[in-house]
JSON list of C-alpha atoms and ligand atoms in Angstrom, two decimals:
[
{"chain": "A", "resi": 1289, "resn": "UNK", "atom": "CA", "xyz": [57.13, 315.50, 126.11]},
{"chain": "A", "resi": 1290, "resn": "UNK", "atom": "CA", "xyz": [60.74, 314.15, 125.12]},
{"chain": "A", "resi": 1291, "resn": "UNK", "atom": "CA", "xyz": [61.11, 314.54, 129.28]},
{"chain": "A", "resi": 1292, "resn": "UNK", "atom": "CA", "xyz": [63.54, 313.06, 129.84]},
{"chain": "A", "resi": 1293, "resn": "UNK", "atom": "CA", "xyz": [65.06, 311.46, 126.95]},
{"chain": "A", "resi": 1294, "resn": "UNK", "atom": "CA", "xyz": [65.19, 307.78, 125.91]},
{"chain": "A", "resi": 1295, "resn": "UNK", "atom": "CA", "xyz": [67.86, 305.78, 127.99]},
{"chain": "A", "resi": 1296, "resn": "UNK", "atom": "CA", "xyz": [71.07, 305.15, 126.09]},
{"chain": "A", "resi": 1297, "resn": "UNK", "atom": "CA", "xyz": [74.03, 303.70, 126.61]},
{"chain": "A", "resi": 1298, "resn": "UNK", "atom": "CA", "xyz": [77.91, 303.38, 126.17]},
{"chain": "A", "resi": 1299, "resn": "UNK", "atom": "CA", "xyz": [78.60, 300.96, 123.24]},
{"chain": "A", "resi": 1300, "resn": "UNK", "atom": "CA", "xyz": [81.91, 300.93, 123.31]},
{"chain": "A", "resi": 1301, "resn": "UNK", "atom": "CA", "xyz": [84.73, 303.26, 124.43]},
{"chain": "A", "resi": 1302, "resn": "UNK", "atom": "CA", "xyz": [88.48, 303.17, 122.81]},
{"chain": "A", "resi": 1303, "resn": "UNK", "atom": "CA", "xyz": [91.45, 305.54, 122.93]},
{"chain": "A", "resi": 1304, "resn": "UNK", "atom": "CA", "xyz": [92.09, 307.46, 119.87]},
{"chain": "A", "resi": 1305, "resn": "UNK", "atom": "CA", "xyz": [95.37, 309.23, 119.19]},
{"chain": "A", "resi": 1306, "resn": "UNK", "atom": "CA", "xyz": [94.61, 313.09, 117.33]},
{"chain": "A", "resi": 1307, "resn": "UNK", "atom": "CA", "xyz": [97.12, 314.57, 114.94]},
{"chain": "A", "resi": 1308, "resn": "UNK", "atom": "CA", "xyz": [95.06, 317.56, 112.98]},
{"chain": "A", "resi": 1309, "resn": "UNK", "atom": "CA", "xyz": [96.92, 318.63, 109.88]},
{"chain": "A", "resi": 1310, "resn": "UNK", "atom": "CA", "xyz": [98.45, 321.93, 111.66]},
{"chain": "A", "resi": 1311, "resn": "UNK", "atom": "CA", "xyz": [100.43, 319.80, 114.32]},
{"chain": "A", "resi": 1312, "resn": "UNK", "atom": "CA", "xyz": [98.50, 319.51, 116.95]},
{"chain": "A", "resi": 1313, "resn": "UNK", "atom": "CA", "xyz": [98.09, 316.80, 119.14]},
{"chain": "A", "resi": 1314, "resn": "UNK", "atom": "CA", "xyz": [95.96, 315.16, 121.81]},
{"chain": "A", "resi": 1315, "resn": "UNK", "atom": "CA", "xyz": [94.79, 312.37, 122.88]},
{"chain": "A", "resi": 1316, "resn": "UNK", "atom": "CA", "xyz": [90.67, 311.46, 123.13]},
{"chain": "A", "resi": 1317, "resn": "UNK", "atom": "CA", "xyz": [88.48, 309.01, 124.55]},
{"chain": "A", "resi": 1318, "resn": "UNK", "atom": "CA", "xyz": [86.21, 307.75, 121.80]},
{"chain": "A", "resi": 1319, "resn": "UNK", "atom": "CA", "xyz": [82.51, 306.33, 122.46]},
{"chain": "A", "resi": 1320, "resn": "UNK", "atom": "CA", "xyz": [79.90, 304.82, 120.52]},
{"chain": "A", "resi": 1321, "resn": "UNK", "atom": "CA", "xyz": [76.22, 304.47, 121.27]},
{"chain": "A", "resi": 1322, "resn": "UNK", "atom": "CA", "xyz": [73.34, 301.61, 121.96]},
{"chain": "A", "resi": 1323, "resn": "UNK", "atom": "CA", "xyz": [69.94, 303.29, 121.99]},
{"chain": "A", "resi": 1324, "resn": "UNK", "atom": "CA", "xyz": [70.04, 306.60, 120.13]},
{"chain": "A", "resi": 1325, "resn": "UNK", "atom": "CA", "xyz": [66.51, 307.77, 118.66]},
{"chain": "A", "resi": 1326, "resn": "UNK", "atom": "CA", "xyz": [67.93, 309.46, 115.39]},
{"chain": "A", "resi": 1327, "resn": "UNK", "atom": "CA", "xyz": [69.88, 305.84, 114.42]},
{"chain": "A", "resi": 1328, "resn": "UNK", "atom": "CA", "xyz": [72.91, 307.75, 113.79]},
{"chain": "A", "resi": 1329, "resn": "UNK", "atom": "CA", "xyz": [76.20, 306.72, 114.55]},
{"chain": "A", "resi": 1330, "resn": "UNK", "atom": "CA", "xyz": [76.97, 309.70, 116.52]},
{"chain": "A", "resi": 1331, "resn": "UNK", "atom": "CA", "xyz": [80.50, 309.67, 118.48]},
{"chain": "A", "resi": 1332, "resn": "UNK", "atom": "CA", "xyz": [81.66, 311.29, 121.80]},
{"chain": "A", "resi": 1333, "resn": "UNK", "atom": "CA", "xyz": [85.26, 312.38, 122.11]},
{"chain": "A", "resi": 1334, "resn": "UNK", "atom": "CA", "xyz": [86.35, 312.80, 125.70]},
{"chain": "A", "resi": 1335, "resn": "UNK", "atom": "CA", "xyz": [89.11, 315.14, 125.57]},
{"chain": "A", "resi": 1336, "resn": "UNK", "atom": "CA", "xyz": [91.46, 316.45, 128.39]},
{"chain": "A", "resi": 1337, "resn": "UNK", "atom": "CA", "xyz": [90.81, 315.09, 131.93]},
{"chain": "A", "resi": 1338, "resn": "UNK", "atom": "CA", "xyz": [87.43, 313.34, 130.24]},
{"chain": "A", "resi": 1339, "resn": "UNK", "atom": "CA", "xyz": [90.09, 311.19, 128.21]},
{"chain": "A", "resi": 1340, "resn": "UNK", "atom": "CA", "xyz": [89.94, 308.42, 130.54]},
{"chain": "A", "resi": 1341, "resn": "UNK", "atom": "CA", "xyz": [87.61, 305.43, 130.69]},
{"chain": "A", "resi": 1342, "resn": "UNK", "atom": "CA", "xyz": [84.58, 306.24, 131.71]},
{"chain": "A", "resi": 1343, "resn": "UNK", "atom": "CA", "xyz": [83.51, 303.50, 134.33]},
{"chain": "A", "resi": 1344, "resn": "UNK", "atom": "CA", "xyz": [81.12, 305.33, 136.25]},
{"chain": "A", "resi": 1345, "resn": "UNK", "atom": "CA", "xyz": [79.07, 309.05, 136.34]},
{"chain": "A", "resi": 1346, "resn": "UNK", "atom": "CA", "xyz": [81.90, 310.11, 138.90]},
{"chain": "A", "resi": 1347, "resn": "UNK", "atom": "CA", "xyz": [83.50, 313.32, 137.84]},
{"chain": "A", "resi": 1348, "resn": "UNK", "atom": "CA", "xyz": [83.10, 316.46, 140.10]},
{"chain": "A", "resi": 1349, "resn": "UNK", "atom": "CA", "xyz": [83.60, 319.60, 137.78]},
{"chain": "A", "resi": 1350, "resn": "UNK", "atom": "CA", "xyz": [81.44, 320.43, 134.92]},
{"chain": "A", "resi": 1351, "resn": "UNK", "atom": "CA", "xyz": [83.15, 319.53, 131.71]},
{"chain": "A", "resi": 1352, "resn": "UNK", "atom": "CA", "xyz": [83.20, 321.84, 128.95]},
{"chain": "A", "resi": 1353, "resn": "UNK", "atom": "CA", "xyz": [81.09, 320.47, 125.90]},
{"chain": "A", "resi": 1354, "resn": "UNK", "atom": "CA", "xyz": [80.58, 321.29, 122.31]},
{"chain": "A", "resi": 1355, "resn": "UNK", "atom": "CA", "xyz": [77.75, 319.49, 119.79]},
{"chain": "A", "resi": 1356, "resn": "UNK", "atom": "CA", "xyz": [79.46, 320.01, 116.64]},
{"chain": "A", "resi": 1357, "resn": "UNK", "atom": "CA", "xyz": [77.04, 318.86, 113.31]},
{"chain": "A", "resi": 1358, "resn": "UNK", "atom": "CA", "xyz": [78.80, 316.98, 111.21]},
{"chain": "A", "resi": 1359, "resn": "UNK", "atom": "CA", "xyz": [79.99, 319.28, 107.79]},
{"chain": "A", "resi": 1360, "resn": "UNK", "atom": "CA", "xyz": [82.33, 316.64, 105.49]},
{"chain": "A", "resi": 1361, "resn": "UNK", "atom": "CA", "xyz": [83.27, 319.41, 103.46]},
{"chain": "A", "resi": 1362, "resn": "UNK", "atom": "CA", "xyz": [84.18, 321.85, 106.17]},
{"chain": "A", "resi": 1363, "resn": "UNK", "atom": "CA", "xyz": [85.61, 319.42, 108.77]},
{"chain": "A", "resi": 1364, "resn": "UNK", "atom": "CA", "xyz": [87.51, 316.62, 106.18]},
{"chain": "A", "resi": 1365, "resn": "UNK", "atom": "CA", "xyz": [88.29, 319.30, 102.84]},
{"chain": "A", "resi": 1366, "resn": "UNK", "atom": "CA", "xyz": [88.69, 322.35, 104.56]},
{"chain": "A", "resi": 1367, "resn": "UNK", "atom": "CA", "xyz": [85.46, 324.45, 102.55]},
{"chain": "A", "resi": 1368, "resn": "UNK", "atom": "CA", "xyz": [86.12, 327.62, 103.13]},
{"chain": "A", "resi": 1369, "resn": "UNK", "atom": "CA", "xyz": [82.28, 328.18, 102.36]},
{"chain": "A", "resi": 1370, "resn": "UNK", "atom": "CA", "xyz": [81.40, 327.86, 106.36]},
{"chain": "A", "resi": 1371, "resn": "UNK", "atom": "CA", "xyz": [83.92, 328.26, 109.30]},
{"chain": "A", "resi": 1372, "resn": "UNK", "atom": "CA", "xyz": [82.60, 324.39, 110.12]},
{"chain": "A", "resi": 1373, "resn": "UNK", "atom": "CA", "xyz": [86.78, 322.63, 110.05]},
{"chain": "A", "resi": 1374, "resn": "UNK", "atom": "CA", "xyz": [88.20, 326.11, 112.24]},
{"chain": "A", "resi": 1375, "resn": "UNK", "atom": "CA", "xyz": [85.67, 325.02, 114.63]},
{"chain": "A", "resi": 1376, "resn": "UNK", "atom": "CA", "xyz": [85.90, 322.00, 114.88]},
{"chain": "A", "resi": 1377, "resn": "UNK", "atom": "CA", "xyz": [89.53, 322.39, 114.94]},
{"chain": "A", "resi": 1378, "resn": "UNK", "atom": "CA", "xyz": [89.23, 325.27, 118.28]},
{"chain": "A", "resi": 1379, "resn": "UNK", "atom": "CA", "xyz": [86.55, 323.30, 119.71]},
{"chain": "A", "resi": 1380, "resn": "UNK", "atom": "CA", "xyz": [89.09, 320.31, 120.55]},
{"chain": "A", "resi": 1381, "resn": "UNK", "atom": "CA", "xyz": [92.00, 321.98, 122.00]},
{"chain": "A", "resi": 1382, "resn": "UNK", "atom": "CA", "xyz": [89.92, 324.40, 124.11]},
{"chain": "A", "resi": 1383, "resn": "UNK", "atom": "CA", "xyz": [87.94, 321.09, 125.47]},
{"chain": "A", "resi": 1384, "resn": "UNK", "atom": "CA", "xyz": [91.33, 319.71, 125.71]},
{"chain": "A", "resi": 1385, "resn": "UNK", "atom": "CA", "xyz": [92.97, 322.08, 128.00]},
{"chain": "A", "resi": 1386, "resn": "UNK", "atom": "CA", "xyz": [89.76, 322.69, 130.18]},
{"chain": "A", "resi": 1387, "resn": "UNK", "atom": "CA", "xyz": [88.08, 318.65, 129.85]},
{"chain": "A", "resi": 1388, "resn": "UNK", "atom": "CA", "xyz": [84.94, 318.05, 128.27]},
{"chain": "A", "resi": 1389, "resn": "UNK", "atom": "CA", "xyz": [83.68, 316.41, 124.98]},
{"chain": "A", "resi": 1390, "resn": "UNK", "atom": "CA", "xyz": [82.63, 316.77, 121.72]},
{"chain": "A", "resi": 1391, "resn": "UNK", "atom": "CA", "xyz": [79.76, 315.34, 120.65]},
{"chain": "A", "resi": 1392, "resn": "UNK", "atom": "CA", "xyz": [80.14, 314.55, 116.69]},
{"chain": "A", "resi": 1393, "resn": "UNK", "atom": "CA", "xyz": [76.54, 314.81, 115.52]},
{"chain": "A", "resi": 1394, "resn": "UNK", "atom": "CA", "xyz": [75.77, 313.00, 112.06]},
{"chain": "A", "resi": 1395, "resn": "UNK", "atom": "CA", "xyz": [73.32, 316.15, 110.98]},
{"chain": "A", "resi": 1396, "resn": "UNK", "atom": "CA", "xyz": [75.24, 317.46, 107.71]},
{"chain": "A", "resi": 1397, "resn": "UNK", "atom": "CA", "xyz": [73.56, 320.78, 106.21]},
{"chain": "A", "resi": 1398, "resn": "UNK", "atom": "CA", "xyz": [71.89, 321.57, 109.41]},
{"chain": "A", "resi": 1399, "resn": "UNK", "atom": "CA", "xyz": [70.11, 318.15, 109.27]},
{"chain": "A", "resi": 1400, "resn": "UNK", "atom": "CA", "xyz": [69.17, 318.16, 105.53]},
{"chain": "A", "resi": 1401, "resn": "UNK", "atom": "CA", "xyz": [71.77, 315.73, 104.53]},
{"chain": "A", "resi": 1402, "resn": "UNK", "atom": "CA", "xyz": [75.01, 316.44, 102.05]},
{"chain": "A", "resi": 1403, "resn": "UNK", "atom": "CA", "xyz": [73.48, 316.50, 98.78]},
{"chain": "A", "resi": 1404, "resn": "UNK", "atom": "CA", "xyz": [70.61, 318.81, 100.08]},
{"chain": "A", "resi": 1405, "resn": "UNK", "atom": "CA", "xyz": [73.43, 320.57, 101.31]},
{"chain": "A", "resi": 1406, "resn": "UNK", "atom": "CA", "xyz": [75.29, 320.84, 98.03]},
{"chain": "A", "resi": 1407, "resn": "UNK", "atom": "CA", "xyz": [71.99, 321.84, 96.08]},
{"chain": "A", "resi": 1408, "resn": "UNK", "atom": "CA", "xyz": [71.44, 324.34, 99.06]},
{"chain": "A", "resi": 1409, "resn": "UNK", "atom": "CA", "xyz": [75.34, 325.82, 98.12]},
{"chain": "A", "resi": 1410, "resn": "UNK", "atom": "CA", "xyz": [73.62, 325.76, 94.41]},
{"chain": "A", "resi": 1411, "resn": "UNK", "atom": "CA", "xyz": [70.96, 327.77, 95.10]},
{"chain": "A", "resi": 1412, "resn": "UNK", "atom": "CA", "xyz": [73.02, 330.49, 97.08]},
{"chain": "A", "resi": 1413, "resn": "UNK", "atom": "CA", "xyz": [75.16, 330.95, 94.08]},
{"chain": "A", "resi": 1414, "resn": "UNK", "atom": "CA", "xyz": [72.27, 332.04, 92.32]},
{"chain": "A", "resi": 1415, "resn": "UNK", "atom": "CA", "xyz": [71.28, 334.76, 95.11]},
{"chain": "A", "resi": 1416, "resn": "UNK", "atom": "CA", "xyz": [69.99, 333.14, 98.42]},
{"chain": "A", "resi": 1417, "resn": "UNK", "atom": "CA", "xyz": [71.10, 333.09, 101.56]},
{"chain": "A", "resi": 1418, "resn": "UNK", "atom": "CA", "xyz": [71.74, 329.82, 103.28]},
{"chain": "A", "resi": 1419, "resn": "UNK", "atom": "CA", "xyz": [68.42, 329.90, 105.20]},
{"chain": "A", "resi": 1420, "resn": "UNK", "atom": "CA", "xyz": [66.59, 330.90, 101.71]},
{"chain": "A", "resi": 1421, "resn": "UNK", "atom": "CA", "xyz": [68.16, 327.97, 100.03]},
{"chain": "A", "resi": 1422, "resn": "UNK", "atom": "CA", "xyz": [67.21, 325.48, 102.72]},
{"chain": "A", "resi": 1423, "resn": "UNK", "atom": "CA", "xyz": [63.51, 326.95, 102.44]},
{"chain": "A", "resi": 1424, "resn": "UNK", "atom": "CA", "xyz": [63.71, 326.61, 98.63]},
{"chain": "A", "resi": 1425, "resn": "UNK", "atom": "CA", "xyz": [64.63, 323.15, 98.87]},
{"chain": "A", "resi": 1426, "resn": "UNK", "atom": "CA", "xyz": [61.37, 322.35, 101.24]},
{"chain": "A", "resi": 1427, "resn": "UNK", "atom": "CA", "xyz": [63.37, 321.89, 104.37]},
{"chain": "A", "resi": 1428, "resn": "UNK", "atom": "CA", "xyz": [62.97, 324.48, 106.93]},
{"chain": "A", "resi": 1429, "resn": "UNK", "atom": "CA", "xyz": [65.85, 327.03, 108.03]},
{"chain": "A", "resi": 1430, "resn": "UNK", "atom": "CA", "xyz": [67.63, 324.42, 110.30]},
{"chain": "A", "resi": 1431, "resn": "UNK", "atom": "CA", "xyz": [66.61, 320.80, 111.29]},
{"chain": "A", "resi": 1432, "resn": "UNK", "atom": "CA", "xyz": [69.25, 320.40, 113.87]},
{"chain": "A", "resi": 1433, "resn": "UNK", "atom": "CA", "xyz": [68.04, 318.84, 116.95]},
{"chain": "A", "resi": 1434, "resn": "UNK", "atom": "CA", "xyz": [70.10, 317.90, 119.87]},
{"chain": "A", "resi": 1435, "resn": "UNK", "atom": "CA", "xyz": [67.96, 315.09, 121.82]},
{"chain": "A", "resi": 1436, "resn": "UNK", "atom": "CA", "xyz": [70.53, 312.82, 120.97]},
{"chain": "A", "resi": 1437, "resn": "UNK", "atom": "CA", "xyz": [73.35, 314.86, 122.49]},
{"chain": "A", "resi": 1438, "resn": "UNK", "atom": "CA", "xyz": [71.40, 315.29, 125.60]},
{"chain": "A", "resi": 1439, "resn": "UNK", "atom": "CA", "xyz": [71.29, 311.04, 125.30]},
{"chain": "A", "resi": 1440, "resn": "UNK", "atom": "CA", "xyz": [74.71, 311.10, 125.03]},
{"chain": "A", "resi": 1441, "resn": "UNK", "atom": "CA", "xyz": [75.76, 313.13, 128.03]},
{"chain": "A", "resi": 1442, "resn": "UNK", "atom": "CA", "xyz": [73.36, 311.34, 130.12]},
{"chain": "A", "resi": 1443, "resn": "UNK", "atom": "CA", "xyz": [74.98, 308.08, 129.08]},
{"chain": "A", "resi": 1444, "resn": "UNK", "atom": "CA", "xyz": [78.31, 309.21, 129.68]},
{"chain": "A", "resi": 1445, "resn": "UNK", "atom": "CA", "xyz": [76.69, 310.70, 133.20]},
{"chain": "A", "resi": 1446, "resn": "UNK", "atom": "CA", "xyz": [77.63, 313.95, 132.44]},
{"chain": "A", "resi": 1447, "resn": "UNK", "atom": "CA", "xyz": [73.87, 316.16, 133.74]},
{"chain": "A", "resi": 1448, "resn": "UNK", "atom": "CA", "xyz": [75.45, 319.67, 133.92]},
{"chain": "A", "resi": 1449, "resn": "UNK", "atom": "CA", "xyz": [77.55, 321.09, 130.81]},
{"chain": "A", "resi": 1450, "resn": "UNK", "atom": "CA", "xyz": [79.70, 324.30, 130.22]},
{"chain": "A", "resi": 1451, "resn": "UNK", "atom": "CA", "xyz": [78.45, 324.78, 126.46]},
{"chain": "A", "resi": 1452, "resn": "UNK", "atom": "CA", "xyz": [80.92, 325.47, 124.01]},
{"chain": "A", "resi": 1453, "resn": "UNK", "atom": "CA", "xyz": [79.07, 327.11, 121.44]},
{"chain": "A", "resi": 1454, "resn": "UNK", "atom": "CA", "xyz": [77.42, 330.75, 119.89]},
{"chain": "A", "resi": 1455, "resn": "UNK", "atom": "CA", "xyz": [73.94, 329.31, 118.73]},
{"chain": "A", "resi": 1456, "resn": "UNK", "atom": "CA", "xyz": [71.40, 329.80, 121.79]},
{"chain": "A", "resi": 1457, "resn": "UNK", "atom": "CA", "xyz": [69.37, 327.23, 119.79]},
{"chain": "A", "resi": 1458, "resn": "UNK", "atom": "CA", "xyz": [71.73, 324.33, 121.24]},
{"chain": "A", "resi": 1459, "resn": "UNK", "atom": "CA", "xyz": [71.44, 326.01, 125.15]},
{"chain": "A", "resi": 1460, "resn": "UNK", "atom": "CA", "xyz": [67.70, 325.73, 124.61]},
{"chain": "A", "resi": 1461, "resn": "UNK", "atom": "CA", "xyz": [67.21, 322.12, 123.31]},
{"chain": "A", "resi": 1462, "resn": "UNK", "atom": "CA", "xyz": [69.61, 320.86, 125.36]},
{"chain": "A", "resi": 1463, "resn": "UNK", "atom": "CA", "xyz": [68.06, 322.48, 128.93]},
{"chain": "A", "resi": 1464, "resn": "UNK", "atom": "CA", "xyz": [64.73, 320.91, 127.02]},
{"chain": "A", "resi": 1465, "resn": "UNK", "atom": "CA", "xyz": [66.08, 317.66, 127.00]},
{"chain": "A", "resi": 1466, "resn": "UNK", "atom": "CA", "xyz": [67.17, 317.60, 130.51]},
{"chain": "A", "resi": 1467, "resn": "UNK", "atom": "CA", "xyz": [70.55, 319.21, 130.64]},
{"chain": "A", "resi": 1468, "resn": "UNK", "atom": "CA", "xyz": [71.64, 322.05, 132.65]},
{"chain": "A", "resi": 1469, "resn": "UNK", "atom": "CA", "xyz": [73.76, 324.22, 131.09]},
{"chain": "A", "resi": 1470, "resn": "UNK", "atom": "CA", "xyz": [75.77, 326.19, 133.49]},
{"chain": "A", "resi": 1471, "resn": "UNK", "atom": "CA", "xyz": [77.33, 328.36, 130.81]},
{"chain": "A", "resi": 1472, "resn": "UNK", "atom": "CA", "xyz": [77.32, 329.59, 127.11]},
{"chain": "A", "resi": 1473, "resn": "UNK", "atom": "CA", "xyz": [80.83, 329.51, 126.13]},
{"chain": "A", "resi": 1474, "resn": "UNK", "atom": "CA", "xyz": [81.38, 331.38, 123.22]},
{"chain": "A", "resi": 1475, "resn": "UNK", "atom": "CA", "xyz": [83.62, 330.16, 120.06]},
{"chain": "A", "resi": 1476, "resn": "UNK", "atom": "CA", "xyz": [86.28, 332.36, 118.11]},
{"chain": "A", "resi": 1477, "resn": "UNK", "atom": "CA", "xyz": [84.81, 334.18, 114.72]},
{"chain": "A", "resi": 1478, "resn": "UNK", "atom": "CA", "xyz": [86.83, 332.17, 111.77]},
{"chain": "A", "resi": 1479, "resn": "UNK", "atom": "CA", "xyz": [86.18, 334.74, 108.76]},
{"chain": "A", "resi": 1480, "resn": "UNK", "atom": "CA", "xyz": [87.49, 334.20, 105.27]},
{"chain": "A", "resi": 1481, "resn": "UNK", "atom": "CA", "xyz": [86.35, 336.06, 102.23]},
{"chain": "A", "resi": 1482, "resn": "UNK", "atom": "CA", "xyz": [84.51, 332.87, 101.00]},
{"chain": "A", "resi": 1483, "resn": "UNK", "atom": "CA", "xyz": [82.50, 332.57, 104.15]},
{"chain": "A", "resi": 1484, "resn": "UNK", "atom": "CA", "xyz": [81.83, 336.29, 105.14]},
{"chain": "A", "resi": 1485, "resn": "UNK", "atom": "CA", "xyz": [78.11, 336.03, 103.65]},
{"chain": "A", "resi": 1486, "resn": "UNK", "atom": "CA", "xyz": [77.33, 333.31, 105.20]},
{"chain": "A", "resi": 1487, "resn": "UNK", "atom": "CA", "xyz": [78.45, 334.08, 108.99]},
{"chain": "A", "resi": 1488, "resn": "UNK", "atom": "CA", "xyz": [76.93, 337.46, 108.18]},
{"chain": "A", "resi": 1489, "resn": "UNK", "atom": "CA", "xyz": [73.55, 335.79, 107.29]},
{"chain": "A", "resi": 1490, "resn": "UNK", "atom": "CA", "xyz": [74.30, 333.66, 110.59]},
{"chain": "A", "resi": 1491, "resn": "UNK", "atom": "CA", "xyz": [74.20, 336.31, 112.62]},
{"chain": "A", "resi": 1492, "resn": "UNK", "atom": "CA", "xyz": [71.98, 338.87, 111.13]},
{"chain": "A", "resi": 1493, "resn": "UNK", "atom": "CA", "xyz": [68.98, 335.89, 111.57]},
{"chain": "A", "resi": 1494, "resn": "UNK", "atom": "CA", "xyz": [70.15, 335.88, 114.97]},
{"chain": "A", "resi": 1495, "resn": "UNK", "atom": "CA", "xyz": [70.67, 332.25, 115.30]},
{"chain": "A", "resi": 1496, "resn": "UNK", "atom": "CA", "xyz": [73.92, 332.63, 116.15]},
{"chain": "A", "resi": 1497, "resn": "UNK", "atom": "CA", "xyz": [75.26, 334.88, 118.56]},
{"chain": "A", "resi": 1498, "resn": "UNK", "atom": "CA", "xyz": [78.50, 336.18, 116.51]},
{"chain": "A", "resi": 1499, "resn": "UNK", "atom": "CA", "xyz": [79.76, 339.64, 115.90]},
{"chain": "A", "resi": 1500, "resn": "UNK", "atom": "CA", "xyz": [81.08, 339.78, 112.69]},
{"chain": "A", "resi": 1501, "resn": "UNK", "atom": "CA", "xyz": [82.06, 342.48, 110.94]},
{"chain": "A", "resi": 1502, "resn": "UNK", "atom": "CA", "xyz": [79.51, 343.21, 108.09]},
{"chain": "A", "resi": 1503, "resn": "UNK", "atom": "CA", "xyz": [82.08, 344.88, 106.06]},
{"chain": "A", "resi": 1504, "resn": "UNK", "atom": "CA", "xyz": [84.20, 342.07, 105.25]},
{"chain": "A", "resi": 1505, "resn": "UNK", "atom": "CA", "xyz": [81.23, 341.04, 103.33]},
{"chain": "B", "resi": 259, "resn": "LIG", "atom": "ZN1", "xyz": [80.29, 323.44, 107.35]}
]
């Protein structure tokens, strides 16, 4: 039982001035990590009111939080082949206005790693879906887990979360790991013609609760 998870703690915490490419500004509270079991150098960005120091687990309201995996083609090129950079992009100015974090989450390709992820894209150009691919590849349909989030909260004493987020998956870990999530929050559909398959494919293997309109596929 992973009840309740390994103790970790704040590394170190800095300030960190955000321009994104469309403008927009704001300013977040970066942290770093001692003691996280996947040895990843997952980051925390506290953003709105949660842009202070942390000194102490001392804030009354429940912060709005979204784990967001880690997609270098999505979030730092813009692929258009998942909605991964939108996302990421809504996910900090709604935690922003409201205060929360984001939890960056060094699992690319739904844990498989980047070039998994880019033999994965390989393999749905020649027919399957995203979750085929992954299968194809011998990994299973998603290798996500969020035991280190649930470290991170509890290191940044944060034990009850608004979630940001459509996958139920990420509700379920994270009340697993000793989290209570108050609320789903659900994220804006980013469609494009080069990522309509795969947000249909998202939702039609229900691990993501998105309505997306199967014609634009
Ligand atoms: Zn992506």
């Amino acid at each position: 039982m992973p009840l309740p998870p390994q103790t970790a703690t704040i590394r170190t915490q800095v300030s960190v001035p955000l321009r994104f490419a469309d403008g927009y500004t704001t300013l977040a509270r970066v942290f770093s990590f001692d003691g996280l079991v996947d040895g990843q150098e997952n980051l925390a960005f506290g953003l709105g009111d949660r842009a202070a120091a942390v000194t102490s687990a001392s804030a009354e309201t429940v912060p709005l939080v979204r784990p967001h995996s880690e997609c270098l083609t999505g979030d730092v090129f813009g692929s258009e082949r998942c909605d991964c950079g939108p996302q990421l992009r809504e996910a900090v100015e709604r935690i922003a206005d409201s205060g929360g974090y984001l939890l960056y989450l060094r699992q690319e390709g739904r844990g498989i790693g980047l070039y998994a992820k880019i033999d994965a894209y390989a393999l749905q150009d020649a027919g399957l879906d995203t979750y085929e691919a992954n299968l194809a590849l011998g990994h299973r349909e998603d290798e996500r887990s969020y035991l280190v989030a649930a470290q991170m909260l509890q290191a940044l004493g944060v034990l009850r979360v608004a979630l940001l987020s459509n996958n139920p998956d990420k509700a379920r870990q994270l009340r697993r790991f000793g989290v209570t999530v108050t609320e789903r929050v659900p994220t804006s559909v980013h469609l494009s013609a080069a990522n309509a398959r795969y947000l249909a494919t998202k939702a039609r293997r229900g691990a993501n609760t998105l309505d997306v309109p199967l014609s634009a596929g």
